[in-house]
Coordinates of C-alpha atoms and ligand atoms in Angstrom, one line a residue:
M1 CA -19.2 24.8 56.0
I2 CA -22.0 27.0 54.7
T3 CA -24.4 25.0 52.5
C4 CA -24.1 25.5 48.8
P5 CA -26.9 27.9 47.8
I6 CA -27.7 26.0 44.6
P7 CA -29.5 22.9 45.8
K8 CA -28.4 19.5 44.5
N9 CA -31.9 18.7 43.3
E10 CA -31.7 21.8 41.0
Y11 CA -28.2 21.5 39.6
E12 CA -25.7 19.1 40.9
K13 CA -22.9 20.2 38.5
V14 CA -22.1 23.2 36.5
L15 CA -23.5 23.0 33.0
L16 CA -22.3 24.7 29.8
A17 CA -25.5 26.8 30.0
H18 CA -24.2 28.4 33.2
G19 CA -21.8 30.2 30.9
G20 CA -24.4 31.5 28.4
G21 CA -24.9 34.9 29.9
G22 CA -28.6 34.3 30.6
K23 CA -30.6 33.4 33.7
L24 CA -28.3 30.5 34.7
T25 CA -25.2 32.6 34.5
H26 CA -26.9 35.2 36.7
Q27 CA -27.9 32.6 39.2
L28 CA -24.4 31.3 39.3
I29 CA -22.9 34.7 39.8
E30 CA -25.5 35.9 42.4
K31 CA -25.7 32.8 44.5
I32 CA -22.1 31.5 44.4
F33 CA -19.9 34.5 43.9
V34 CA -21.6 37.7 44.9
S35 CA -23.2 36.1 48.0
Q36 CA -19.7 35.4 49.4
F37 CA -17.4 38.1 47.9
N38 CA -20.2 40.7 48.6
N39 CA -18.9 44.3 48.9
E40 CA -20.2 47.7 47.7
L41 CA -18.0 47.7 44.6
L42 CA -18.9 44.2 43.4
N43 CA -22.6 44.7 44.3
E44 CA -22.8 47.5 41.7
Q45 CA -22.4 44.7 39.1
N46 CA -21.4 47.0 36.4
D47 CA -18.9 46.3 33.5
S48 CA -16.0 47.6 35.6
A49 CA -15.5 48.3 39.3
V50 CA -15.0 52.0 39.8
F51 CA -13.2 53.4 42.8
N52 CA -11.0 56.3 44.0
I53 CA -7.3 56.0 44.8
E54 CA -5.8 59.2 46.1
N55 CA -7.2 61.8 43.7
A56 CA -7.8 59.4 40.8
K57 CA -11.1 57.7 39.9
L58 CA -10.2 54.3 38.3
A59 CA -12.1 51.5 36.6
F60 CA -10.9 47.9 36.9
T61 CA -12.3 44.9 35.1
T62 CA -11.4 41.3 34.0
D63 CA -12.7 38.9 31.4
S64 CA -11.7 35.4 30.1
Y65 CA -12.0 34.3 26.5
V66 CA -12.8 30.7 25.6
V67 CA -14.2 31.2 22.1
Q68 CA -14.3 28.2 19.8
P69 CA -13.0 28.3 17.1
I70 CA -10.0 30.5 18.0
F71 CA -9.9 31.9 14.5
F72 CA -13.3 33.0 13.0
P73 CA -14.5 35.3 10.2
G74 CA -13.5 38.8 11.1
G75 CA -11.2 38.1 14.0
N76 CA -9.6 35.7 16.5
I77 CA -9.5 35.1 20.3
G78 CA -6.5 37.5 20.7
E79 CA -8.1 40.7 19.5
L80 CA -11.4 39.7 21.1
A81 CA -9.5 39.5 24.5
V82 CA -8.1 43.0 24.1
N83 CA -11.3 44.6 22.7
G84 CA -13.6 43.0 25.3
T85 CA -11.7 44.4 28.2
V86 CA -11.1 47.8 26.5
N87 CA -14.9 47.9 26.0
D88 CA -15.8 47.0 29.6
L89 CA -13.6 49.9 30.8
A90 CA -15.0 52.3 28.1
V91 CA -18.6 51.7 29.0
A92 CA -17.8 52.4 32.6
G93 CA -16.9 55.9 31.4
A94 CA -13.2 55.3 31.6
K95 CA -10.2 55.8 29.3
P96 CA -8.6 52.3 29.1
L97 CA -4.9 52.5 30.0
Y98 CA -3.2 49.2 31.0
L99 CA -4.1 45.6 30.4
S100 CA -2.8 42.3 31.8
T101 CA -3.0 39.0 30.0
G102 CA -3.0 35.4 31.1
F103 CA -2.6 32.5 28.7
I104 CA -3.7 29.0 29.4
I105 CA -2.2 27.0 26.5
E106 CA -2.9 23.4 25.6
E107 CA 0.1 21.3 24.8
G108 CA 0.2 20.9 21.0
L109 CA -0.9 24.4 20.0
P110 CA 1.1 25.3 16.8
F111 CA 3.5 28.2 17.5
E112 CA 2.2 29.7 14.2
D113 CA -1.3 30.0 15.7
L114 CA 0.0 31.5 19.0
W115 CA 2.1 34.0 17.1
K116 CA -0.9 35.1 14.9
I117 CA -3.0 35.6 18.1
V118 CA -0.2 37.6 19.8
L119 CA 0.3 39.8 16.7
S120 CA -3.4 40.6 16.6
M121 CA -3.5 41.4 20.3
K122 CA -0.6 43.9 19.8
E123 CA -2.5 45.4 16.8
A124 CA -5.7 45.7 18.8
A125 CA -3.9 47.2 21.8
D126 CA -2.2 49.8 19.6
K127 CA -5.5 50.6 17.9
A128 CA -7.2 51.1 21.3
G129 CA -4.2 53.0 22.7
V130 CA -3.6 50.6 25.6
K131 CA -0.5 48.9 26.8
I132 CA -0.3 45.2 27.9
V133 CA 2.0 45.6 30.9
T134 CA 1.9 42.3 32.7
G135 CA 1.0 38.7 32.0
D136 CA 1.2 35.0 32.8
T137 CA 1.6 31.8 30.9
K138 CA 0.5 28.3 31.8
V139 CA 0.6 25.1 29.7
V140 CA -1.8 22.2 30.4
E141 CA -1.6 18.6 29.0
R142 CA -3.0 17.7 25.6
G143 CA -6.7 17.1 26.0
K144 CA -6.9 19.1 29.3
G145 CA -7.6 22.4 27.6
D146 CA -8.9 23.5 24.2
K147 CA -6.0 25.1 22.2
V148 CA -5.9 28.3 24.2
F149 CA -7.8 30.3 26.8
I150 CA -6.9 34.0 27.4
N151 CA -7.7 36.2 30.4
T152 CA -7.3 40.0 30.2
S153 CA -7.7 42.5 33.0
G154 CA -7.7 46.2 32.6
I155 CA -7.4 49.5 34.4
G156 CA -8.7 52.8 33.1
A157 CA -9.1 56.4 34.3
V158 CA -12.7 57.6 34.6
Y159 CA -13.4 60.8 32.6
N160 CA -14.1 63.9 34.7
N161 CA -15.6 62.1 37.6
L162 CA -18.3 60.7 35.4
Y163 CA -20.8 58.4 37.1
I164 CA -22.2 55.7 34.8
S165 CA -24.7 53.5 36.6
P166 CA -28.0 51.8 36.1
R167 CA -29.1 53.8 39.2
N168 CA -29.1 56.9 37.1
C169 CA -31.8 55.6 34.7
K170 CA -35.2 57.3 34.9
A171 CA -38.5 57.1 32.9
G172 CA -38.1 59.2 29.8
D173 CA -34.5 58.4 29.2
L174 CA -33.8 57.3 25.6
I175 CA -31.9 54.2 24.7
I176 CA -29.4 54.4 21.9
L177 CA -28.0 51.3 20.2
S178 CA -24.6 51.8 18.5
G179 CA -25.1 49.6 15.5
K180 CA -26.3 46.4 13.9
I181 CA -26.7 43.4 16.2
G182 CA -25.8 39.7 15.9
D183 CA -22.8 39.8 13.6
H184 CA -20.3 38.2 16.1
G185 CA -22.5 35.3 17.1
I186 CA -23.5 34.5 13.6
A187 CA -19.9 34.7 12.4
I188 CA -18.9 32.1 15.1
M189 CA -21.9 29.9 14.4
S190 CA -21.4 29.9 10.7
A191 CA -17.7 29.0 11.2
R192 CA -18.7 26.1 13.5
E193 CA -21.6 24.8 11.3
G194 CA -19.8 25.4 8.0
L195 CA -22.6 27.7 6.8
E196 CA -21.9 29.8 3.8
F197 CA -23.6 33.1 2.9
E198 CA -23.5 35.3 -0.2
T199 CA -21.2 37.7 1.5
E200 CA -19.4 36.4 4.6
I201 CA -20.7 37.7 7.9
L202 CA -17.8 39.0 9.9
S203 CA -17.5 39.4 13.7
D204 CA -18.0 43.0 14.8
T205 CA -15.1 42.9 17.3
A206 CA -13.9 46.4 17.8
P207 CA -12.6 48.8 20.5
L208 CA -15.3 51.1 21.6
N209 CA -13.3 53.6 23.6
G210 CA -13.0 56.1 20.8
L211 CA -16.8 56.0 20.2
V212 CA -17.4 56.4 24.0
E213 CA -15.0 59.4 24.1
A214 CA -16.9 61.1 21.3
M215 CA -20.2 60.5 23.1
I216 CA -18.9 61.8 26.4
N217 CA -17.6 64.9 24.7
S218 CA -21.0 65.5 23.2
S219 CA -23.0 65.4 26.4
K220 CA -22.7 65.3 30.2
N221 CA -26.0 63.5 30.4
I222 CA -25.1 59.9 29.5
K223 CA -26.4 57.9 32.4
M224 CA -25.6 54.3 31.7
M225 CA -23.8 52.3 29.0
R226 CA -23.2 48.6 28.5
D227 CA -21.4 46.7 25.8
I228 CA -24.0 44.1 24.6
T229 CA -21.8 41.0 24.5
R230 CA -22.8 37.5 25.6
G231 CA -26.6 37.0 25.9
G232 CA -27.1 39.9 23.4
L233 CA -29.2 43.0 23.5
S234 CA -31.9 41.3 25.5
S235 CA -29.6 40.3 28.4
S236 CA -28.0 43.7 28.7
L237 CA -31.4 45.5 28.7
N238 CA -32.8 43.0 31.2
E239 CA -29.8 43.4 33.5
I240 CA -30.2 47.2 33.4
A241 CA -34.0 47.1 33.9
S242 CA -33.6 44.9 36.9
S243 CA -30.7 46.7 38.6
A244 CA -32.3 50.1 37.9
G245 CA -35.7 48.9 38.9
V246 CA -37.2 50.5 35.8
G247 CA -39.2 49.3 32.8
I248 CA -37.8 49.4 29.3
E249 CA -39.7 49.6 26.0
I250 CA -38.0 49.0 22.7
E251 CA -39.3 49.0 19.1
E252 CA -38.5 46.1 16.9
D253 CA -38.5 48.2 13.7
K254 CA -35.8 50.5 15.1
I255 CA -33.3 47.8 15.9
P256 CA -30.6 47.8 13.2
I257 CA -29.8 44.3 12.0
N258 CA -28.0 43.1 8.9
E259 CA -30.3 41.3 6.4
Q260 CA -27.9 38.3 6.3
V261 CA -28.0 38.0 10.1
I262 CA -31.8 37.9 10.0
G263 CA -31.6 35.2 7.3
A264 CA -29.0 33.2 9.3
C265 CA -31.1 33.4 12.4
E266 CA -34.0 32.0 10.5
I267 CA -31.9 29.0 9.3
L268 CA -30.4 28.4 12.7
G269 CA -33.6 29.0 14.7
L270 CA -32.0 31.8 16.7
D271 CA -33.4 35.2 17.9
P272 CA -31.0 38.1 17.1
L273 CA -31.9 39.8 20.4
Y274 CA -30.0 37.0 22.2
I275 CA -27.0 36.8 20.0
A276 CA -23.6 38.1 21.1
N277 CA -21.9 41.2 19.8
E278 CA -18.3 42.3 20.4
G279 CA -18.4 45.9 19.2
K280 CA -21.7 47.3 20.1
L281 CA -23.1 49.2 23.1
V282 CA -26.3 50.6 24.4
A283 CA -26.4 54.0 26.1
F284 CA -29.2 55.5 28.3
V285 CA -29.3 59.3 27.7
N286 CA -31.4 62.2 29.0
P287 CA -33.9 62.9 26.2
N288 CA -32.7 66.6 25.8
D289 CA -29.2 65.3 24.8
S290 CA -30.2 62.3 22.8
E291 CA -29.8 63.9 19.3
K292 CA -26.4 65.3 20.2
V293 CA -25.2 61.9 21.4
L294 CA -26.7 60.1 18.5
N295 CA -25.0 62.5 16.0
S296 CA -21.6 62.1 17.8
M297 CA -22.0 58.3 17.4
K298 CA -23.1 58.5 13.7
N299 CA -19.9 60.5 13.0
H300 CA -17.7 57.7 14.4
E301 CA -16.7 54.6 12.4
F302 CA -18.1 52.3 15.1
G303 CA -21.4 54.1 15.5
I304 CA -22.5 54.9 11.9
D305 CA -25.7 52.7 12.2
A306 CA -26.6 54.0 15.7
E307 CA -30.3 54.4 16.4
I308 CA -32.6 55.4 19.2
I309 CA -34.4 52.1 19.8
G310 CA -36.6 52.8 22.8
E311 CA -37.0 54.4 26.2
V312 CA -37.2 53.9 29.9
V313 CA -40.8 53.7 31.1
E314 CA -42.6 53.8 34.4
D315 CA -44.6 50.7 33.7
H316 CA -43.5 47.1 34.3
P317 CA -40.3 47.8 36.4
G318 CA -37.6 45.2 35.9
R319 CA -39.0 44.1 32.5
V320 CA -38.2 44.7 28.9
V321 CA -41.1 45.0 26.5
M322 CA -40.9 45.2 22.7
K323 CA -43.3 46.7 20.3
T324 CA -43.2 44.3 17.4
S325 CA -43.3 45.1 13.7
I326 CA -46.9 44.1 13.5
G327 CA -47.9 46.4 16.4
S328 CA -48.3 43.9 19.2
K329 CA -46.2 44.0 22.4
R330 CA -44.2 41.1 23.8
I331 CA -42.0 40.6 26.8
V332 CA -38.3 40.2 26.0
D333 CA -37.2 37.9 28.7
M334 CA -33.6 37.1 29.6
I335 CA -32.5 33.9 27.9
S336 CA -32.7 30.9 30.3
G337 CA -30.0 28.6 29.2
E338 CA -27.5 28.3 26.4
Q339 CA -28.2 29.5 22.9
L340 CA -24.6 29.7 21.8
P341 CA -21.9 28.2 24.0
R342 CA -18.3 29.5 24.0
I343 CA -19.1 32.5 21.9
C344 CA -16.5 34.8 23.5
Ligands
MG401 MG1 -19.5 44.1 29.4

């Protein structure tokens, strides 16, 4: 047997932090999965695998949802499972078409809860214009799961042979963020911690395929997109900087954040750059088209607060640097461990 590439003196067992979307997750994926499954589609490590079958260019993706609690301000695990997979297809430049869903249910889950989850999955699927066409159900003993886990996979058709990849990113490209960050993570945390705010912070869970379609119609020069989920804006930008081999510079003052999220982050000791979102994306765009793309986003319900937050630079390849509000610069590193476990 080939020796396990994660040495025992480093980590003997999987930790919760290996699911946090930061450095440990990347180590787990690279060393355990990619090293063995290794192929040119997987190695792209984009939100979806994109390939040709006959004359069709398709995108294919999968995601599992273990969010706790299963009902949270602004949504539940069901719509999250639909929107998350829709978004992974959309940011690959594809029109999402068909989804599968797998349920792992813990004995004792009230039928009323399961029904609510299924109803909101149907509503989310209708809203995104996708069909759930196949599925699976398993039930595990009480205490051997946590209410319900859901997996969704999805297939989409890539628009006009579009090629969305970090490889396209070049110095000078502008980076557009589709809206305010941190709402989803803070909604989950406040539900868990029983925090109350003047106005409730709701998850931003939303299907982004309509927004992406509007963006694609406005420009042929969208080079890269990613939905900034687990690990937050910082993880997505670091992943792109590292796979593209380019530097990224962002400006703190340009990043849209809800005042209440800033306040909650201060109370909880969290950095909004690392907090999960479920209805936001970043796009890397040729500077000549950035205004066109930005306007197309601002005219869409899920891109009203879109802003150009930075650019691709020649300096510090593989790194993300932020100009802070007070004018200094700091490296925005990928989070190492677990800031917020089971956030999606
Ligand atoms: Mg994604």
